[in-house]
DNA sequence: ATGGATGCAAATATTTTGCATTTTG
DNA sequence: CAAAATGCAAAATATTTGCATCCAT
């Protein structure tokens, strides 16, 4: 079992990139981004680093309806995402209402140790205005 | 483009099985179930049939945190699922609260054409009592 | 020096697709 | 009979793992 987490160049590159970006990216995208800027990092390492960061709670994972996993540096507190289907613009939203509701529903049915996943998808104002579908 | 949807034996088998079962199953599981009862259906066909049914809104798809896709015949109205992590027992829950909340949040941020995904995971009373982890 | 980290290639796992054949309407 | 559906094998995706080597501490 990994006792400590060492500071390697690759790890630094991944963390740095996530720090700059403010949108969800797949492991593959992040890997491509890095290579494009001339940074040598293996895809395997990107995957492993992201996994480590997720476990440490330093980044967020989200899964699109199509199954792709996207990663992003987010605020450490529990929250959900409102994502634009077209431009991928993302808004973090705190959801005390949802938290309370899920907890209550779970209680009513005798469920404990509850957790949940929630993502909201829609079209942001910009994209709606431009009505520019790029599909 | 497929104009109509024909009635084939295989399609009937899949629909029938989904009709009996009342829990989420993966395409692979459904395929195995069918073969086990001596019904000859190709895995490809199972996938294609499920896809068709989903498009027609006749069945529900859910994705576990691990990414597996599960299918189930559900009530036609919009709802969410409360799923036991251990025994996979599933409860359908209507979520007017959530619907309203997501709509409001989206509005506040100028998002339109909104949709969302929500799944609740926990430990059901039975499993909590038995404390039987079968992992 | 020593155990975690890396990265290549290969293995997994899941879902999709090409295409010849069968079946439904 | 024509179009749709089937099913096998192969392809496409995405992520994980074996293992020899490298490097941070």
PDB file of C-alpha atoms (C1' of nucleotides) in Angstrom:
ATOM      1  CA  UNK A   1       0.000   0.000   0.000  1.00  0.00           C
ATOM      2  CA  UNK A   2       1.289   3.424  -0.887  1.00  0.00           C
ATOM      3  CA  UNK A   3       2.370   5.069   2.297  1.00  0.00           C
ATOM      4  CA  UNK A   4       3.246   8.514   1.069  1.00  0.00           C
ATOM      5  CA  UNK A   5       2.626  10.394  -2.135  1.00  0.00           C
ATOM      6  CA  UNK A   6       5.789  11.558  -3.787  1.00  0.00           C
ATOM      7  CA  UNK A   7       6.303  14.764  -5.676  1.00  0.00           C
ATOM      8  CA  UNK A   8       7.167  13.936  -9.244  1.00  0.00           C
ATOM      9  CA  UNK A   9       7.412  16.153 -12.258  1.00  0.00           C
ATOM     10  CA  UNK A  10       4.532  14.365 -13.993  1.00  0.00           C
ATOM     11  CA  UNK A  11       2.267  14.671 -11.003  1.00  0.00           C
ATOM     12  CA  UNK A  12       3.107  18.356 -10.861  1.00  0.00           C
ATOM     13  CA  UNK A  13       2.275  18.811 -14.530  1.00  0.00           C
ATOM     14  CA  UNK A  14      -1.121  17.207 -14.168  1.00  0.00           C
ATOM     15  CA  UNK A  15      -1.979  19.183 -11.051  1.00  0.00           C
ATOM     16  CA  UNK A  16      -0.775  22.395 -12.681  1.00  0.00           C
ATOM     17  CA  UNK A  17      -2.893  21.814 -15.761  1.00  0.00           C
ATOM     18  CA  UNK A  18      -5.959  21.102 -13.677  1.00  0.00           C
ATOM     19  CA  UNK A  19      -5.187  24.273 -11.781  1.00  0.00           C
ATOM     20  CA  UNK A  20      -5.262  26.402 -14.932  1.00  0.00           C
ATOM     21  CA  UNK A  21      -8.242  24.819 -16.563  1.00  0.00           C
ATOM     22  CA  UNK A  22     -11.608  25.485 -15.123  1.00  0.00           C
ATOM     23  CA  UNK A  23     -13.618  22.961 -16.968  1.00  0.00           C
ATOM     24  CA  UNK A  24     -14.115  19.229 -16.994  1.00  0.00           C
ATOM     25  CA  UNK A  25     -11.664  17.242 -19.077  1.00  0.00           C
ATOM     26  CA  UNK A  26     -11.265  13.549 -19.707  1.00  0.00           C
ATOM     27  CA  UNK A  27      -8.042  11.773 -18.847  1.00  0.00           C
ATOM     28  CA  UNK A  28      -7.370  11.402 -22.538  1.00  0.00           C
ATOM     29  CA  UNK A  29      -7.910  15.096 -23.173  1.00  0.00           C
ATOM     30  CA  UNK A  30      -5.635  16.071 -20.321  1.00  0.00           C
ATOM     31  CA  UNK A  31      -2.988  13.741 -21.666  1.00  0.00           C
ATOM     32  CA  UNK A  32      -3.288  15.238 -25.143  1.00  0.00           C
ATOM     33  CA  UNK A  33      -3.166  18.766 -23.715  1.00  0.00           C
ATOM     34  CA  UNK A  34       0.060  18.001 -21.921  1.00  0.00           C
ATOM     35  CA  UNK A  35       1.745  16.383 -24.884  1.00  0.00           C
ATOM     36  CA  UNK A  36       0.693  19.290 -27.055  1.00  0.00           C
ATOM     37  CA  UNK A  37       2.522  21.706 -24.855  1.00  0.00           C
ATOM     38  CA  UNK A  38       5.545  19.491 -25.102  1.00  0.00           C
ATOM     39  CA  UNK A  39       5.210  17.933 -21.683  1.00  0.00           C
ATOM     40  CA  UNK A  40       6.077  14.282 -21.649  1.00  0.00           C
ATOM     41  CA  UNK A  41       3.703  12.285 -19.501  1.00  0.00           C
ATOM     42  CA  UNK A  42       2.361   8.819 -20.066  1.00  0.00           C
ATOM     43  CA  UNK A  43      -1.338   8.229 -20.397  1.00  0.00           C
ATOM     44  CA  UNK A  44      -1.071   5.595 -17.710  1.00  0.00           C
ATOM     45  CA  UNK A  45       0.400   8.111 -15.338  1.00  0.00           C
ATOM     46  CA  UNK A  46      -2.352  10.585 -16.067  1.00  0.00           C
ATOM     47  CA  UNK A  47      -4.932   7.972 -15.188  1.00  0.00           C
ATOM     48  CA  UNK A  48      -3.109   6.945 -12.038  1.00  0.00           C
ATOM     49  CA  UNK A  49      -2.557  10.508 -10.929  1.00  0.00           C
ATOM     50  CA  UNK A  50      -6.175  11.454 -11.468  1.00  0.00           C
ATOM     51  CA  UNK A  51      -7.280   8.413  -9.512  1.00  0.00           C
ATOM     52  CA  UNK A  52      -5.022   9.382  -6.647  1.00  0.00           C
ATOM     53  CA  UNK A  53      -6.297  12.935  -6.671  1.00  0.00           C
ATOM     54  CA  UNK A  54      -9.879  11.741  -6.663  1.00  0.00           C
ATOM     55  CA  UNK A  55      -9.209   9.439  -3.730  1.00  0.00           C
ATOM     56  CA  UNK A  56      -7.620  12.325  -1.903  1.00  0.00           C
ATOM     57  CA  UNK A  57     -10.700  14.399  -2.609  1.00  0.00           C
ATOM     58  CA  UNK A  58      -8.664  17.016  -4.419  1.00  0.00           C
ATOM     59  CA  UNK A  59     -10.542  16.822  -7.663  1.00  0.00           C
ATOM     60  CA  UNK A  60     -14.012  15.904  -8.807  1.00  0.00           C
ATOM     61  CA  UNK A  61     -15.114  13.227 -11.213  1.00  0.00           C
ATOM     62  CA  UNK A  62     -18.240  13.455 -13.257  1.00  0.00           C
ATOM     63  CA  UNK A  63     -19.711  11.029 -15.713  1.00  0.00           C
ATOM     64  CA  UNK A  64     -21.551  12.241 -18.779  1.00  0.00           C
ATOM     65  CA  UNK A  65     -24.723  10.461 -19.796  1.00  0.00           C
ATOM     66  CA  UNK A  66     -22.647   8.777 -22.476  1.00  0.00           C
ATOM     67  CA  UNK A  67     -20.299   7.323 -19.894  1.00  0.00           C
ATOM     68  CA  UNK A  68     -17.198   9.417 -20.328  1.00  0.00           C
ATOM     69  CA  UNK A  69     -15.451  10.345 -17.127  1.00  0.00           C
ATOM     70  CA  UNK A  70     -14.393  13.936 -16.712  1.00  0.00           C
ATOM     71  CA  UNK A  71     -12.148  15.444 -14.071  1.00  0.00           C
ATOM     72  CA  UNK A  72     -11.912  18.938 -12.689  1.00  0.00           C
ATOM     73  CA  UNK A  73     -10.454  20.821  -9.785  1.00  0.00           C
ATOM     74  CA  UNK A  74     -13.412  21.912  -7.687  1.00  0.00           C
ATOM     75  CA  UNK A  75     -14.182  23.405  -4.350  1.00  0.00           C
ATOM     76  CA  UNK A  76     -13.625  20.822  -1.623  1.00  0.00           C
ATOM     77  CA  UNK A  77     -17.151  20.974  -0.274  1.00  0.00           C
ATOM     78  CA  UNK A  78     -19.928  18.791  -1.553  1.00  0.00           C
ATOM     79  CA  UNK A  79     -21.729  20.266  -4.524  1.00  0.00           C
ATOM     80  CA  UNK A  80     -23.227  19.465  -7.889  1.00  0.00           C
ATOM     81  CA  UNK A  81     -22.734  20.682 -11.416  1.00  0.00           C
ATOM     82  CA  UNK A  82     -24.883  22.528 -13.871  1.00  0.00           C
ATOM     83  CA  UNK A  83     -23.337  21.838 -17.256  1.00  0.00           C
ATOM     84  CA  UNK A  84     -24.073  23.334 -20.652  1.00  0.00           C
ATOM     85  CA  UNK A  85     -24.643  20.668 -23.248  1.00  0.00           C
ATOM     86  CA  UNK A  86     -23.144  22.824 -25.985  1.00  0.00           C
ATOM     87  CA  UNK A  87     -20.191  24.770 -24.655  1.00  0.00           C
ATOM     88  CA  UNK A  88     -19.517  22.691 -21.546  1.00  0.00           C
ATOM     89  CA  UNK A  89     -19.657  25.789 -19.372  1.00  0.00           C
ATOM     90  CA  UNK A  90     -19.955  24.592 -15.801  1.00  0.00           C
ATOM     91  CA  UNK A  91     -21.456  26.093 -12.680  1.00  0.00           C
ATOM     92  CA  UNK A  92     -20.985  24.629  -9.251  1.00  0.00           C
ATOM     93  CA  UNK A  93     -24.117  24.625  -7.170  1.00  0.00           C
ATOM     94  CA  UNK A  94     -24.463  23.797  -3.510  1.00  0.00           C
ATOM     95  CA  UNK A  95     -27.483  21.641  -2.882  1.00  0.00           C
ATOM     96  CA  UNK A  96     -28.651  21.688   0.719  1.00  0.00           C
ATOM     97  CA  UNK A  97     -32.155  21.085  -0.587  1.00  0.00           C
ATOM     98  CA  UNK A  98     -31.123  17.951  -2.386  1.00  0.00           C
ATOM     99  CA  UNK A  99     -28.996  16.725   0.497  1.00  0.00           C
ATOM    100  CA  UNK A 100     -31.913  17.041   2.853  1.00  0.00           C
ATOM    101  CA  UNK A 101     -34.332  15.476   0.453  1.00  0.00           C
ATOM    102  CA  UNK A 102     -32.228  12.433  -0.347  1.00  0.00           C
ATOM    103  CA  UNK A 103     -31.546  11.910   3.337  1.00  0.00           C
ATOM    104  CA  UNK A 104     -35.243  12.025   4.117  1.00  0.00           C
ATOM    105  CA  UNK A 105     -36.212   9.696   1.295  1.00  0.00           C
ATOM    106  CA  UNK A 106     -33.534   7.252   2.347  1.00  0.00           C
ATOM    107  CA  UNK A 107     -34.718   7.357   5.955  1.00  0.00           C
ATOM    108  CA  UNK A 108     -38.293   6.692   4.942  1.00  0.00           C
ATOM    109  CA  UNK A 109     -37.173   3.528   3.254  1.00  0.00           C
ATOM    110  CA  UNK A 110     -34.805   2.420   5.979  1.00  0.00           C
ATOM    111  CA  UNK A 111     -31.659   3.069   4.022  1.00  0.00           C
ATOM    112  CA  UNK A 112     -28.512   4.193   5.800  1.00  0.00           C
ATOM    113  CA  UNK A 113     -25.018   5.183   4.815  1.00  0.00           C
ATOM    114  CA  UNK A 114     -26.491   7.208   1.981  1.00  0.00           C
ATOM    115  CA  UNK A 115     -24.743   8.925  -0.863  1.00  0.00           C
ATOM    116  CA  UNK A 116     -25.886  10.231  -4.203  1.00  0.00           C
ATOM    117  CA  UNK A 117     -24.904  11.515  -7.603  1.00  0.00           C
ATOM    118  CA  UNK A 118     -26.581  14.404  -9.354  1.00  0.00           C
ATOM    119  CA  UNK A 119     -25.715  16.311 -12.479  1.00  0.00           C
ATOM    120  CA  UNK A 120     -27.822  18.900 -14.258  1.00  0.00           C
ATOM    121  CA  UNK A 121     -27.554  19.418 -17.990  1.00  0.00           C
ATOM    122  CA  UNK A 122     -28.989  22.238 -20.033  1.00  0.00           C
ATOM    123  CA  UNK A 123     -28.320  25.003 -22.524  1.00  0.00           C
ATOM    124  CA  UNK A 124     -26.662  28.126 -21.163  1.00  0.00           C
ATOM    125  CA  UNK A 125     -27.847  31.631 -22.046  1.00  0.00           C
ATOM    126  CA  UNK A 126     -24.985  32.239 -24.461  1.00  0.00           C
ATOM    127  CA  UNK A 127     -25.595  29.136 -26.481  1.00  0.00           C
ATOM    128  CA  UNK A 128     -29.336  29.653 -26.447  1.00  0.00           C
ATOM    129  CA  UNK A 129     -28.854  33.178 -27.811  1.00  0.00           C
ATOM    130  CA  UNK A 130     -26.474  32.156 -30.544  1.00  0.00           C
ATOM    131  CA  UNK A 131     -28.666  29.162 -31.252  1.00  0.00           C
ATOM    132  CA  UNK A 132     -25.505  27.751 -32.700  1.00  0.00           C
ATOM    133  CA  UNK A 133     -25.707  24.029 -32.680  1.00  0.00           C
ATOM    134  CA  UNK A 134     -22.325  22.518 -33.286  1.00  0.00           C
ATOM    135  CA  UNK A 135     -23.398  18.918 -33.299  1.00  0.00           C
TER     136      UNK A 135
ATOM    137  CA  UNK B   1     -33.622   4.514 -41.142  1.00  0.00           C
ATOM    138  CA  UNK B   2     -35.842   1.924 -39.507  1.00  0.00           C
ATOM    139  CA  UNK B   3     -39.382   2.864 -40.270  1.00  0.00           C
ATOM    140  CA  UNK B   4     -41.220   0.386 -38.123  1.00  0.00           C
ATOM    141  CA  UNK B   5     -40.234  -1.930 -35.329  1.00  0.00           C
ATOM    142  CA  UNK B   6     -40.874  -5.545 -36.128  1.00  0.00           C
ATOM    143  CA  UNK B   7     -41.978  -8.235 -33.761  1.00  0.00           C
ATOM    144  CA  UNK B   8     -39.325 -10.881 -33.510  1.00  0.00           C
ATOM    145  CA  UNK B   9     -38.934 -13.778 -31.144  1.00  0.00           C
ATOM    146  CA  UNK B  10     -35.727 -12.350 -29.666  1.00  0.00           C
ATOM    147  CA  UNK B  11     -37.280  -8.997 -29.016  1.00  0.00           C
ATOM    148  CA  UNK B  12     -40.161 -10.721 -27.303  1.00  0.00           C
ATOM    149  CA  UNK B  13     -37.810 -12.720 -25.102  1.00  0.00           C
ATOM    150  CA  UNK B  14     -35.953  -9.647 -23.935  1.00  0.00           C
ATOM    151  CA  UNK B  15     -39.137  -7.717 -23.250  1.00  0.00           C
ATOM    152  CA  UNK B  16     -40.629 -10.692 -21.435  1.00  0.00           C
ATOM    153  CA  UNK B  17     -37.595 -11.104 -19.231  1.00  0.00           C
ATOM    154  CA  UNK B  18     -37.586  -7.434 -18.345  1.00  0.00           C
ATOM    155  CA  UNK B  19     -41.258  -7.807 -17.552  1.00  0.00           C
ATOM    156  CA  UNK B  20     -40.609 -10.539 -15.000  1.00  0.00           C
ATOM    157  CA  UNK B  21     -37.571  -9.075 -13.368  1.00  0.00           C
ATOM    158  CA  UNK B  22     -38.009  -6.104 -11.175  1.00  0.00           C
ATOM    159  CA  UNK B  23     -34.447  -5.085 -10.731  1.00  0.00           C
ATOM    160  CA  UNK B  24     -31.711  -3.484 -12.732  1.00  0.00           C
ATOM    161  CA  UNK B  25     -29.672  -5.813 -14.906  1.00  0.00           C
ATOM    162  CA  UNK B  26     -26.809  -5.202 -17.281  1.00  0.00           C
ATOM    163  CA  UNK B  27     -27.072  -6.182 -20.933  1.00  0.00           C
ATOM    164  CA  UNK B  28     -24.580  -8.952 -20.275  1.00  0.00           C
ATOM    165  CA  UNK B  29     -26.577 -10.272 -17.338  1.00  0.00           C
ATOM    166  CA  UNK B  30     -29.802 -10.261 -19.319  1.00  0.00           C
ATOM    167  CA  UNK B  31     -28.067 -12.102 -22.109  1.00  0.00           C
ATOM    168  CA  UNK B  32     -26.728 -14.714 -19.694  1.00  0.00           C
ATOM    169  CA  UNK B  33     -30.157 -15.078 -18.056  1.00  0.00           C
ATOM    170  CA  UNK B  34     -31.748 -15.786 -21.405  1.00  0.00           C
ATOM    171  CA  UNK B  35     -29.179 -18.318 -22.500  1.00  0.00           C
ATOM    172  CA  UNK B  36     -29.449 -20.030 -19.150  1.00  0.00           C
ATOM    173  CA  UNK B  37     -33.110 -20.633 -19.677  1.00  0.00           C
ATOM    174  CA  UNK B  38     -32.284 -22.074 -23.044  1.00  0.00           C
ATOM    175  CA  UNK B  39     -33.341 -19.071 -25.051  1.00  0.00           C
ATOM    176  CA  UNK B  40     -31.073 -18.382 -27.967  1.00  0.00           C
ATOM    177  CA  UNK B  41     -30.419 -14.693 -28.384  1.00  0.00           C
ATOM    178  CA  UNK B  42     -27.260 -12.961 -29.453  1.00  0.00           C
ATOM    179  CA  UNK B  43     -25.550 -10.481 -27.178  1.00  0.00           C
ATOM    180  CA  UNK B  44     -25.567  -8.003 -30.023  1.00  0.00           C
ATOM    181  CA  UNK B  45     -29.312  -8.298 -30.306  1.00  0.00           C
ATOM    182  CA  UNK B  46     -29.750  -7.773 -26.597  1.00  0.00           C
ATOM    183  CA  UNK B  47     -27.773  -4.564 -26.802  1.00  0.00           C
ATOM    184  CA  UNK B  48     -29.661  -3.381 -29.850  1.00  0.00           C
ATOM    185  CA  UNK B  49     -33.028  -4.248 -28.378  1.00  0.00           C
ATOM    186  CA  UNK B  50     -32.280  -2.491 -25.114  1.00  0.00           C
ATOM    187  CA  UNK B  51     -31.140   0.583 -27.006  1.00  0.00           C
ATOM    188  CA  UNK B  52     -34.362   0.603 -28.977  1.00  0.00           C
ATOM    189  CA  UNK B  53     -36.438   0.222 -25.841  1.00  0.00           C
ATOM    190  CA  UNK B  54     -34.591   3.051 -24.152  1.00  0.00           C
ATOM    191  CA  UNK B  55     -35.116   5.304 -27.152  1.00  0.00           C
ATOM    192  CA  UNK B  56     -38.781   4.437 -27.064  1.00  0.00           C
ATOM    193  CA  UNK B  57     -38.861   5.331 -23.389  1.00  0.00           C
ATOM    194  CA  UNK B  58     -40.082   1.866 -22.480  1.00  0.00           C
ATOM    195  CA  UNK B  59     -37.258   1.068 -20.108  1.00  0.00           C
ATOM    196  CA  UNK B  60     -34.890   2.952 -17.849  1.00  0.00           C
ATOM    197  CA  UNK B  61     -31.127   3.050 -17.936  1.00  0.00           C
ATOM    198  CA  UNK B  62     -29.025   3.727 -14.888  1.00  0.00           C
ATOM    199  CA  UNK B  63     -25.302   3.960 -14.559  1.00  0.00           C
ATOM    200  CA  UNK B  64     -23.528   2.786 -11.445  1.00  0.00           C
ATOM    201  CA  UNK B  65     -20.693   4.889 -10.052  1.00  0.00           C
ATOM    202  CA  UNK B  66     -18.372   2.326 -11.597  1.00  0.00           C
ATOM    203  CA  UNK B  67     -19.783   2.952 -15.037  1.00  0.00           C
ATOM    204  CA  UNK B  68     -21.822  -0.161 -15.657  1.00  0.00           C
ATOM    205  CA  UNK B  69     -25.087   0.406 -17.422  1.00  0.00           C
ATOM    206  CA  UNK B  70     -28.154  -1.264 -16.011  1.00  0.00           C
ATOM    207  CA  UNK B  71     -31.589  -1.589 -17.547  1.00  0.00           C
ATOM    208  CA  UNK B  72     -34.981  -2.058 -15.980  1.00  0.00           C
ATOM    209  CA  UNK B  73     -38.636  -1.780 -16.795  1.00  0.00           C
ATOM    210  CA  UNK B  74     -39.915   1.139 -14.748  1.00  0.00           C
ATOM    211  CA  UNK B  75     -42.956   3.273 -14.388  1.00  0.00           C
ATOM    212  CA  UNK B  76     -43.224   5.621 -17.348  1.00  0.00           C
ATOM    213  CA  UNK B  77     -43.212   8.785 -15.291  1.00  0.00           C
ATOM    214  CA  UNK B  78     -40.049  10.580 -14.340  1.00  0.00           C
ATOM    215  CA  UNK B  79     -38.494   9.330 -11.133  1.00  0.00           C
ATOM    216  CA  UNK B  80     -35.237   8.433  -9.457  1.00  0.00           C
ATOM    217  CA  UNK B  81     -33.798   5.354  -7.801  1.00  0.00           C
ATOM    218  CA  UNK B  82     -32.735   4.520  -4.312  1.00  0.00           C
ATOM    219  CA  UNK B  83     -30.418   1.561  -4.656  1.00  0.00           C
ATOM    220  CA  UNK B  84     -28.900  -0.695  -2.010  1.00  0.00           C
ATOM    221  CA  UNK B  85     -25.168  -1.046  -2.449  1.00  0.00           C
ATOM    222  CA  UNK B  86     -25.212  -4.601  -1.158  1.00  0.00           C
ATOM    223  CA  UNK B  87     -28.292  -6.419  -2.377  1.00  0.00           C
ATOM    224  CA  UNK B  88     -29.202  -4.083  -5.244  1.00  0.00           C
ATOM    225  CA  UNK B  89     -32.742  -3.722  -3.903  1.00  0.00           C
ATOM    226  CA  UNK B  90     -34.268  -0.775  -5.705  1.00  0.00           C
ATOM    227  CA  UNK B  91     -36.960   1.702  -4.760  1.00  0.00           C
ATOM    228  CA  UNK B  92     -38.445   4.139  -7.214  1.00  0.00           C
ATOM    229  CA  UNK B  93     -38.946   7.581  -5.777  1.00  0.00           C
ATOM    230  CA  UNK B  94     -40.761  10.491  -7.329  1.00  0.00           C
ATOM    231  CA  UNK B  95     -38.854  13.689  -6.836  1.00  0.00           C
ATOM    232  CA  UNK B  96     -40.985  16.802  -7.251  1.00  0.00           C
ATOM    233  CA  UNK B  97     -38.658  18.526  -4.807  1.00  0.00           C
ATOM    234  CA  UNK B  98     -35.648  17.804  -6.925  1.00  0.00           C
ATOM    235  CA  UNK B  99     -37.421  18.681 -10.129  1.00  0.00           C
ATOM    236  CA  UNK B 100     -38.380  22.042  -8.756  1.00  0.00           C
ATOM    237  CA  UNK B 101     -34.984  22.683  -7.308  1.00  0.00           C
ATOM    238  CA  UNK B 102     -33.014  21.868 -10.438  1.00  0.00           C
ATOM    239  CA  UNK B 103     -35.384  23.963 -12.491  1.00  0.00           C
ATOM    240  CA  UNK B 104     -34.909  26.902 -10.181  1.00  0.00           C
ATOM    241  CA  UNK B 105     -31.140  26.579 -10.058  1.00  0.00           C
ATOM    242  CA  UNK B 106     -31.002  26.362 -13.825  1.00  0.00           C
ATOM    243  CA  UNK B 107     -33.199  29.433 -14.189  1.00  0.00           C
ATOM    244  CA  UNK B 108     -31.019  31.421 -11.846  1.00  0.00           C
ATOM    245  CA  UNK B 109     -28.073  30.738 -14.094  1.00  0.00           C
ATOM    246  CA  UNK B 110     -29.889  31.312 -17.340  1.00  0.00           C
ATOM    247  CA  UNK B 111     -29.909  27.698 -18.404  1.00  0.00           C
ATOM    248  CA  UNK B 112     -32.801  26.329 -20.416  1.00  0.00           C
ATOM    249  CA  UNK B 113     -33.806  22.980 -21.826  1.00  0.00           C
ATOM    250  CA  UNK B 114     -32.799  21.408 -18.549  1.00  0.00           C
ATOM    251  CA  UNK B 115     -32.511  17.765 -17.651  1.00  0.00           C
ATOM    252  CA  UNK B 116     -30.773  15.909 -14.871  1.00  0.00           C
ATOM    253  CA  UNK B 117     -29.598  12.601 -13.533  1.00  0.00           C
ATOM    254  CA  UNK B 118     -29.855  11.526  -9.922  1.00  0.00           C
ATOM    255  CA  UNK B 119     -29.252   8.236  -8.211  1.00  0.00           C
ATOM    256  CA  UNK B 120     -29.182   7.566  -4.504  1.00  0.00           C
ATOM    257  CA  UNK B 121     -27.067   4.782  -3.069  1.00  0.00           C
ATOM    258  CA  UNK B 122     -27.154   3.394   0.433  1.00  0.00           C
ATOM    259  CA  UNK B 123     -27.502   0.328   2.612  1.00  0.00           C
ATOM    260  CA  UNK B 124     -30.998  -1.046   3.008  1.00  0.00           C
ATOM    261  CA  UNK B 125     -32.415  -2.099   6.390  1.00  0.00           C
ATOM    262  CA  UNK B 126     -32.029  -5.812   5.654  1.00  0.00           C
ATOM    263  CA  UNK B 127     -28.383  -5.583   4.754  1.00  0.00           C
ATOM    264  CA  UNK B 128     -27.654  -3.257   7.638  1.00  0.00           C
ATOM    265  CA  UNK B 129     -29.237  -5.759  10.044  1.00  0.00           C
ATOM    266  CA  UNK B 130     -27.468  -8.767   8.643  1.00  0.00           C
ATOM    267  CA  UNK B 131     -24.309  -6.738   8.361  1.00  0.00           C
ATOM    268  CA  UNK B 132     -23.429  -9.334   5.816  1.00  0.00           C
ATOM    269  CA  UNK B 133     -20.893  -7.923   3.438  1.00  0.00           C
ATOM    270  CA  UNK B 134     -20.614 -10.139   0.457  1.00  0.00           C
ATOM    271  CA  UNK B 135     -17.802  -8.351  -1.257  1.00  0.00           C
TER     272      UNK B 135
ATOM    273  C1'  DA C   1      19.247   2.488  -0.804  1.00  0.00           C
ATOM    274  C1'  DT C   2      14.581   1.654  -1.110  1.00  0.00           C
ATOM    275  C1'  DG C   3      10.033   1.792  -2.067  1.00  0.00           C
ATOM    276  C1'  DG C   4       6.885   4.592  -4.630  1.00  0.00           C
ATOM    277  C1'  DA C   5       6.293   6.348  -9.517  1.00  0.00           C
ATOM    278  C1'  DT C   6       6.635   5.898 -14.400  1.00  0.00           C
ATOM    279  C1'  DG C   7       5.577   4.183 -19.001  1.00  0.00           C
ATOM    280  C1'  DC C   8       5.378   0.914 -22.441  1.00  0.00           C
ATOM    281  C1'  DA C   9       2.844  -2.867 -24.049  1.00  0.00           C
ATOM    282  C1'  DA C  10      -0.600  -6.042 -23.281  1.00  0.00           C
ATOM    283  C1'  DA C  11      -4.782  -7.302 -20.926  1.00  0.00           C
ATOM    284  C1'  DT C  12      -9.728  -6.142 -19.589  1.00  0.00           C
ATOM    285  C1'  DA C  13     -14.236  -4.931 -20.220  1.00  0.00           C
ATOM    286  C1'  DT C  14     -17.967  -3.061 -22.539  1.00  0.00           C
ATOM    287  C1'  DT C  15     -20.452  -1.592 -26.330  1.00  0.00           C
ATOM    288  C1'  DT C  16     -20.601  -0.886 -31.378  1.00  0.00           C
ATOM    289  C1'  DT C  17     -20.264  -2.088 -36.249  1.00  0.00           C
ATOM    290  C1'  DG C  18     -19.597  -4.740 -40.871  1.00  0.00           C
ATOM    291  C1'  DC C  19     -21.848  -7.970 -43.385  1.00  0.00           C
ATOM    292  C1'  DA C  20     -24.024 -12.154 -44.971  1.00  0.00           C
ATOM    293  C1'  DT C  21     -28.210 -14.529 -43.709  1.00  0.00           C
ATOM    294  C1'  DT C  22     -32.817 -14.994 -41.866  1.00  0.00           C
ATOM    295  C1'  DT C  23     -37.360 -13.339 -40.853  1.00  0.00           C
ATOM    296  C1'  DT C  24     -41.392 -10.326 -40.579  1.00  0.00           C
ATOM    297  C1'  DG C  25     -45.118  -7.831 -42.601  1.00  0.00           C
TER     298       DG C  25
ATOM    299  C1'  DC D   1     -40.462  -9.493 -51.981  1.00  0.00           C
ATOM    300  C1'  DA D   2     -38.291  -5.639 -49.530  1.00  0.00           C
ATOM    301  C1'  DA D   3     -36.920  -3.904 -45.425  1.00  0.00           C
ATOM    302  C1'  DA D   4     -35.718  -4.873 -40.880  1.00  0.00           C
ATOM    303  C1'  DA D   5     -33.591  -7.857 -37.554  1.00  0.00           C
ATOM    304  C1'  DT D   6     -30.172 -11.222 -36.282  1.00  0.00           C
ATOM    305  C1'  DG D   7     -25.651 -12.953 -34.942  1.00  0.00           C
ATOM    306  C1'  DC D   8     -20.967 -13.890 -35.526  1.00  0.00           C
ATOM    307  C1'  DA D   9     -16.601 -11.923 -35.583  1.00  0.00           C
ATOM    308  C1'  DA D  10     -13.935  -7.971 -35.603  1.00  0.00           C
ATOM    309  C1'  DA D  11     -13.495  -3.071 -34.314  1.00  0.00           C
ATOM    310  C1'  DA D  12     -13.619   0.709 -31.341  1.00  0.00           C
ATOM    311  C1'  DT D  13     -13.281   2.815 -26.558  1.00  0.00           C
ATOM    312  C1'  DA D  14     -11.755   3.447 -22.134  1.00  0.00           C
ATOM    313  C1'  DT D  15      -9.348   2.109 -18.334  1.00  0.00           C
ATOM    314  C1'  DT D  16      -6.325  -1.096 -15.842  1.00  0.00           C
ATOM    315  C1'  DT D  17      -2.292  -3.985 -14.979  1.00  0.00           C
ATOM    316  C1'  DG D  18       2.410  -6.541 -15.404  1.00  0.00           C
ATOM    317  C1'  DC D  19       6.904  -5.442 -15.046  1.00  0.00           C
ATOM    318  C1'  DA D  20      11.427  -3.528 -15.640  1.00  0.00           C
ATOM    319  C1'  DT D  21      13.377   0.866 -14.861  1.00  0.00           C
ATOM    320  C1'  DC D  22      13.695   5.400 -12.744  1.00  0.00           C
ATOM    321  C1'  DC D  23      13.819   8.766  -9.163  1.00  0.00           C
ATOM    322  C1'  DA D  24      12.322  11.319  -4.834  1.00  0.00           C
ATOM    323  C1'  DT D  25      13.267  11.121  -0.215  1.00  0.00           C
TER     324       DT D  25
END
